[in-house]
XYZ file of C-alpha atoms in Angstrom:
380
model
C -169.674 72.233 99.987
C -171.644 70.735 102.941
C -174.878 71.985 101.565
C -174.108 70.513 98.139
C -173.324 67.116 99.908
C -176.666 67.121 101.679
C -178.471 67.818 98.410
C -176.583 64.985 96.667
C -177.422 62.578 99.499
C -181.082 63.524 99.414
C -181.183 63.024 95.668
C -179.679 59.593 95.947
C -182.305 58.704 98.664
C -185.031 59.915 96.296
C -183.677 57.852 93.418
C -183.398 54.720 95.584
C -186.981 55.237 96.896
C -188.217 55.640 93.331
C -186.427 52.421 92.230
C -187.932 50.598 95.197
C -191.423 51.805 94.384
C -191.061 50.720 90.722
C -189.765 47.318 91.713
C -192.527 46.772 94.244
C -195.151 47.774 91.744
C -193.696 45.531 89.078
C -193.559 42.633 91.493
C -197.148 43.242 92.501
C -198.343 43.296 88.886
C -196.372 40.142 88.042
C -197.744 38.470 91.180
C -201.416 39.101 90.399
C -200.884 38.169 86.730
C -199.374 34.837 87.690
C -195.876 35.670 86.545
C -193.946 34.926 89.785
C -193.688 32.094 92.353
C -196.418 31.552 94.876
C -193.854 31.160 97.704
C -194.705 34.558 99.193
C -198.370 33.828 99.364
C -197.703 30.327 100.791
C -195.451 31.786 103.519
C -198.040 34.335 104.408
C -200.799 31.833 104.663
C -198.664 29.390 106.661
C -198.011 32.160 109.174
C -201.717 32.738 109.715
C -202.230 29.145 110.858
C -200.267 29.349 114.057
C -201.766 32.769 114.714
C -205.326 31.272 114.396
C -204.328 28.312 116.599
C -202.997 30.596 119.280
C -206.205 32.697 119.124
C -208.312 29.562 119.416
C -206.364 28.251 122.401
C -206.518 31.596 124.231
C -210.182 32.402 123.487
C -212.023 29.564 121.669
C -215.334 31.421 122.010
C -214.273 34.335 119.807
C -211.748 32.534 117.668
C -213.539 29.320 116.655
C -211.533 26.221 115.540
C -213.427 26.588 112.262
C -211.495 29.810 111.551
C -208.846 27.665 109.877
C -211.106 27.625 106.839
C -210.030 31.215 106.173
C -206.413 30.506 105.038
C -207.682 27.366 103.240
C -210.226 29.354 101.100
C -207.520 32.011 100.385
C -205.087 29.272 99.409
C -207.626 27.779 96.941
C -207.714 31.149 95.205
C -203.962 31.914 95.239
C -201.876 28.845 95.324
C -200.884 26.016 93.016
C -202.068 22.531 93.814
C -198.757 21.427 95.142
C -198.438 24.408 97.484
C -202.021 23.945 98.510
C -201.282 20.404 99.818
C -198.554 21.867 102.078
C -201.026 24.450 103.422
C -203.584 21.700 104.089
C -200.985 19.707 106.083
C -200.234 22.775 108.236
C -203.997 23.279 108.802
C -204.431 19.613 109.754
C -201.608 20.017 112.209
C -203.323 23.123 113.626
C -206.489 21.120 114.192
C -204.577 18.424 115.966
C -202.875 20.934 118.316
C -206.202 22.678 119.027
C -207.978 19.401 119.849
C -205.107 18.278 122.070
C -204.898 21.594 124.026
C -208.620 22.225 124.313
C -209.485 18.638 125.255
C -212.414 16.423 124.135
C -215.264 18.251 122.484
C -217.667 16.767 125.058
C -216.275 18.996 127.708
C -217.617 22.235 126.215
C -218.912 23.910 123.060
C -215.730 25.710 122.097
C -213.897 22.552 121.084
C -212.721 20.832 117.856
C -215.875 18.789 116.965
C -216.311 16.298 114.121
C -218.332 18.959 112.414
C -215.479 21.432 112.528
C -213.173 18.826 110.889
C -215.780 18.174 108.179
C -216.192 21.910 107.438
C -212.445 22.408 107.195
C -212.019 19.259 105.054
C -214.873 20.237 102.723
C -213.452 23.714 102.112
C -210.056 22.214 101.463
C -211.526 19.726 98.915
C -213.347 22.454 96.984
C -210.195 24.632 96.995
C -208.065 21.764 95.620
C -210.627 21.004 92.889
C -210.575 24.641 91.733
C -206.800 24.749 91.736
C -206.480 21.580 89.811
C -209.058 22.790 87.247
C -207.053 25.977 86.750
C -203.939 23.931 86.306
C -205.586 21.486 83.877
C -207.027 24.175 81.552
C -203.673 25.989 81.551
C -204.957 29.209 83.216
C -202.213 30.892 85.315
C -202.950 30.435 89.034
C -203.789 34.030 89.733
C -204.643 35.070 86.236
C -207.944 33.254 85.943
C -209.990 36.139 87.249
C -208.194 38.755 85.226
C -208.263 36.772 81.976
C -212.024 37.425 81.602
C -211.485 41.089 82.323
C -208.724 41.151 79.609
C -211.118 39.596 77.088
C -213.829 42.056 77.883
C -211.462 44.980 77.469
C -210.223 43.600 74.171
C -213.796 43.522 72.890
C -214.332 47.002 74.039
C -211.205 48.315 72.340
C -212.065 46.498 69.109
C -215.580 48.008 69.187
C -214.233 51.597 69.387
C -215.232 53.794 66.498
C -212.578 55.985 64.784
C -212.803 59.726 64.990
C -214.726 61.451 62.242
C -214.094 64.805 60.545
C -216.029 67.916 61.503
C -219.607 67.767 60.439
C -220.073 64.141 61.477
C -221.067 62.490 64.724
C -220.922 58.811 65.734
C -221.559 56.887 68.880
C -222.021 53.266 69.884
C -223.897 51.738 72.767
C -223.648 48.022 73.705
C -225.531 46.280 76.446
C -225.102 42.525 77.026
C -227.871 40.179 78.036
C -228.560 39.740 81.779
C -226.135 42.459 82.929
C -223.143 40.278 81.903
C -219.799 41.698 80.791
C -219.727 39.851 77.504
C -221.958 40.174 74.429
C -222.592 38.327 71.181
C -222.910 41.711 69.451
C -219.838 43.507 68.334
C -218.616 46.288 66.040
C -215.508 46.688 64.001
C -214.744 49.926 62.213
C -211.947 51.587 60.168
C -211.373 54.600 57.998
C -210.124 53.547 54.597
C -209.088 55.117 51.274
C -206.854 57.670 53.019
C -209.502 58.388 55.708
C -212.148 59.487 53.187
C -214.327 56.378 53.754
C -215.789 55.044 56.969
C -216.453 51.297 57.063
C -218.392 49.904 59.936
C -219.548 46.319 60.455
C -222.186 45.479 63.153
C -222.493 41.755 63.796
C -224.884 39.712 65.950
C -223.457 36.240 66.686
C -225.819 33.418 67.424
C -226.322 32.937 71.127
C -226.055 35.601 73.808
C -223.934 36.715 76.705
C -221.217 34.326 77.869
C -222.327 31.683 75.452
C -221.488 33.845 72.441
C -218.494 35.661 74.034
C -215.821 33.300 72.741
C -217.202 33.269 69.193
C -217.689 37.053 69.300
C -214.110 37.609 70.332
C -212.818 35.343 67.599
C -214.983 36.876 64.879
C -214.252 40.442 65.866
C -210.526 39.779 65.496
C -211.029 38.107 62.154
C -213.441 40.781 60.844
C -211.183 43.542 61.978
C -208.356 41.999 59.914
C -210.619 41.668 56.904
C -212.099 45.149 57.067
C -210.088 47.553 54.893
C -207.992 44.734 53.435
C -210.653 43.843 50.907
C -212.853 45.939 48.642
C -216.303 46.624 50.260
C -218.135 44.052 48.023
C -215.673 41.331 49.091
C -215.935 41.689 52.901
C -219.136 39.724 53.577
C -218.295 36.813 51.183
C -214.936 36.537 52.973
C -216.560 36.648 56.324
C -219.093 34.033 55.255
C -216.245 31.738 54.141
C -214.518 32.220 57.448
C -217.547 31.177 59.431
C -218.081 28.090 57.210
C -214.451 26.953 57.894
C -215.081 26.958 61.691
C -217.611 24.192 61.541
C -219.325 25.433 64.653
C -222.591 23.669 65.699
C -224.201 27.073 66.251
C -222.105 28.955 63.773
C -224.301 31.511 61.981
C -224.342 35.254 62.420
C -226.043 38.262 60.953
C -224.047 41.305 59.937
C -224.519 44.645 58.272
C -221.647 46.477 56.615
C -221.796 50.256 56.119
C -219.469 51.937 53.602
C -219.805 55.725 54.002
C -218.144 58.440 51.861
C -217.309 61.081 54.464
C -216.921 63.748 51.696
C -220.197 63.364 49.885
C -222.337 61.510 52.442
C -223.138 58.765 50.000
C -223.157 55.199 51.407
C -223.707 51.594 50.589
C -225.137 49.008 52.988
C -224.421 45.299 52.643
C -226.549 43.042 54.759
C -226.123 39.404 55.752
C -229.582 38.457 57.105
C -229.406 41.465 59.370
C -232.202 43.864 60.396
C -232.571 46.871 58.146
C -230.941 50.178 59.014
C -233.076 53.264 59.651
C -232.397 56.612 58.141
C -233.968 59.817 59.287
C -234.539 62.345 56.434
C -234.328 65.804 57.868
C -236.274 67.296 55.027
C -239.401 65.157 55.673
C -238.850 64.099 59.328
C -239.563 60.478 58.360
C -237.597 57.299 58.914
C -236.821 55.037 56.034
C -235.778 51.385 56.243
C -232.569 50.562 54.279
C -232.240 46.867 53.773
C -229.572 45.099 51.711
C -230.015 41.705 50.180
C -228.051 38.740 51.509
C -228.309 35.518 53.518
C -227.007 34.739 57.056
C -223.249 34.287 57.446
C -222.123 30.717 57.841
C -225.113 29.064 56.265
C -223.998 28.121 52.785
C -221.024 28.705 50.483
C -221.134 31.078 47.482
C -223.600 33.476 49.012
C -224.054 36.781 47.310
C -224.662 40.106 48.987
C -226.262 43.005 47.093
C -226.109 46.553 48.612
C -228.622 49.273 48.996
C -227.434 52.781 48.367
C -228.305 56.037 49.986
C -226.973 59.412 51.025
C -226.755 61.256 54.329
C -227.492 65.005 53.977
C -227.012 67.638 56.713
C -229.503 66.881 59.477
C -229.862 63.215 58.561
C -229.279 60.319 60.995
C -228.497 56.633 60.266
C -229.146 53.916 62.930
C -227.825 50.371 62.855
C -228.992 48.015 65.539
C -229.359 44.363 66.499
C -232.478 42.390 67.024
C -232.319 42.523 70.817
C -233.404 46.164 70.572
C -236.560 45.692 68.620
C -237.638 42.065 68.955
C -239.431 40.580 72.006
C -241.793 37.674 72.723
C -244.761 40.058 73.254
C -244.376 42.145 70.197
C -243.439 41.793 66.516
C -240.531 43.389 64.674
C -242.556 46.164 63.101
C -243.935 47.248 66.471
C -240.370 47.216 67.908
C -239.052 49.373 65.100
C -241.988 51.840 65.539
C -241.150 52.118 69.237
C -237.510 52.765 68.498
C -238.220 55.404 65.919
C -240.820 57.037 68.123
C -238.314 57.333 70.924
C -235.681 58.580 68.509
C -238.095 61.326 67.242
C -237.976 62.886 70.758
C -234.226 63.421 70.414
C -234.497 65.387 67.149
C -234.905 68.851 68.695
C -231.777 68.508 70.983
C -229.722 66.525 68.504
C -228.401 62.929 68.695
C -225.277 63.388 70.728
C -225.151 61.103 73.688
C -228.466 59.435 73.021
C -227.502 55.869 72.030
C -227.460 54.567 75.546
C -230.677 56.439 76.326
C -232.395 54.766 73.413
C -231.465 51.309 74.596
C -232.677 52.131 78.103
C -235.906 53.514 76.758
C -236.949 50.727 74.424
C -235.197 47.544 75.624
C -234.029 48.036 79.204
C -235.132 44.685 80.706
C -234.721 42.491 77.548
C -232.790 39.329 78.158
C -230.823 39.649 74.941
C -227.724 41.390 73.675
C -228.497 44.859 72.433
C -226.395 47.175 70.280
C -227.026 50.535 68.630
C -224.866 52.538 66.318
C -225.722 56.152 65.426
C -224.110 58.077 62.682
C -225.456 61.673 62.137
C -224.582 64.639 60.104
C -225.596 67.718 62.178
C -226.986 70.493 60.153
C-alpha cells in the first residue's frame, strides 16, 4: 500500500509538472503573438533600471550612464505606447539619481553629461515613434515581426504542389529578388476531376520582392479559390476580371495555366502574356516551345485565351518559368532560353529530380528579379 501511494503521488507530480509546462508554453506563445498584457515585460524592464543605476553608481567606468538606453530600446520593441511612457519616466528618474550621486560632469569623465541625456532621449523618441506606428496601423505590439513571417509561410504553403501518381515527378523552385523573403512570382495547383487532372498556374505579378508581395498574396488566394472551381477555359478570363476590379495602378500580371491529364499525358497550356513553356522530347532530345495565345491579365476586359495542346510521353519534361530566369539587361530572351535549355540538357543523363533549384543557380544566380521554375517530368 505504501508503494502504491508513492506511485500515485509521483504520478500527480508528473501531471502537475506537465500542466505547468503546457501553461507556460501557451503563455509564451500568446505573449510573443501579442495576445496578452505587456505588464510582465514592463515590470521586467522597470527592474533593470535600478539595477543599471546601482551599477553606474558603484562603477561608472564599466557601467556607463548611457547603459539606460538598453531597457529603452527593448521597451520600444516590446511595449505599448502608454507603457513605454512609464518606462521613460523611470529612466529619466534613473538619470537624475545618477547625476545627483556622481556629481557634476565636469569632475570626471564617468558622469552624466549632456551628451548622455541626448543619446537616451533620442533612443526614447525613436522607440516611441515605432510603438505609435505599430498602434496606428493596428499591428499587435509584439506581432509585427511575426506577421511578415506568417505571410511568407502562407505563400509557401499555397505554392506547394500536390502529390502525383507513380510515373510522374514534379518540383518547384522559387527565388525572390535581392535575397528577400517575398516574391512576385507564385504558383497555385490542384488535382481536379477526381485526381485525374493536374492544374497548375504560374503567375508573375508586376513588380518584384516586397513591392509585389501584397499583390502576390492577394492574387494567390484568389487564384487558388478559382482553380478547380471553373472549367479550364474559364480560369484566365475570371482571373483577368478579378485583376481589373482591383483598379491597381500597377495591376497587370502574366500567367500560364497548365491542364495535364495524368492518365494519358495530354495537356493544354493557356497563356496570359507569359513566356512559353519548354518541352523536352525524349525521342529527339530537342526542346520545343509551347506558347498559348492571350494578353496580359488586368489590361482590358473581354480578353480571350486560346490554348496550345501537347502530350508528355515517358522520358519527356515540361518546364514553366518566369522572365527573371531568362531575361536580363545584357542578353535577349532567345539567348536566355538557350542558356536554360543548355543547362537542362546536362541533367538528362541523371534525371530531373532535385534540379529545379540547381537550374536557377546556374542560369540566374545574381539576377535582381524574382525567379520561379516548375518542372514536370514523366520518367521513362
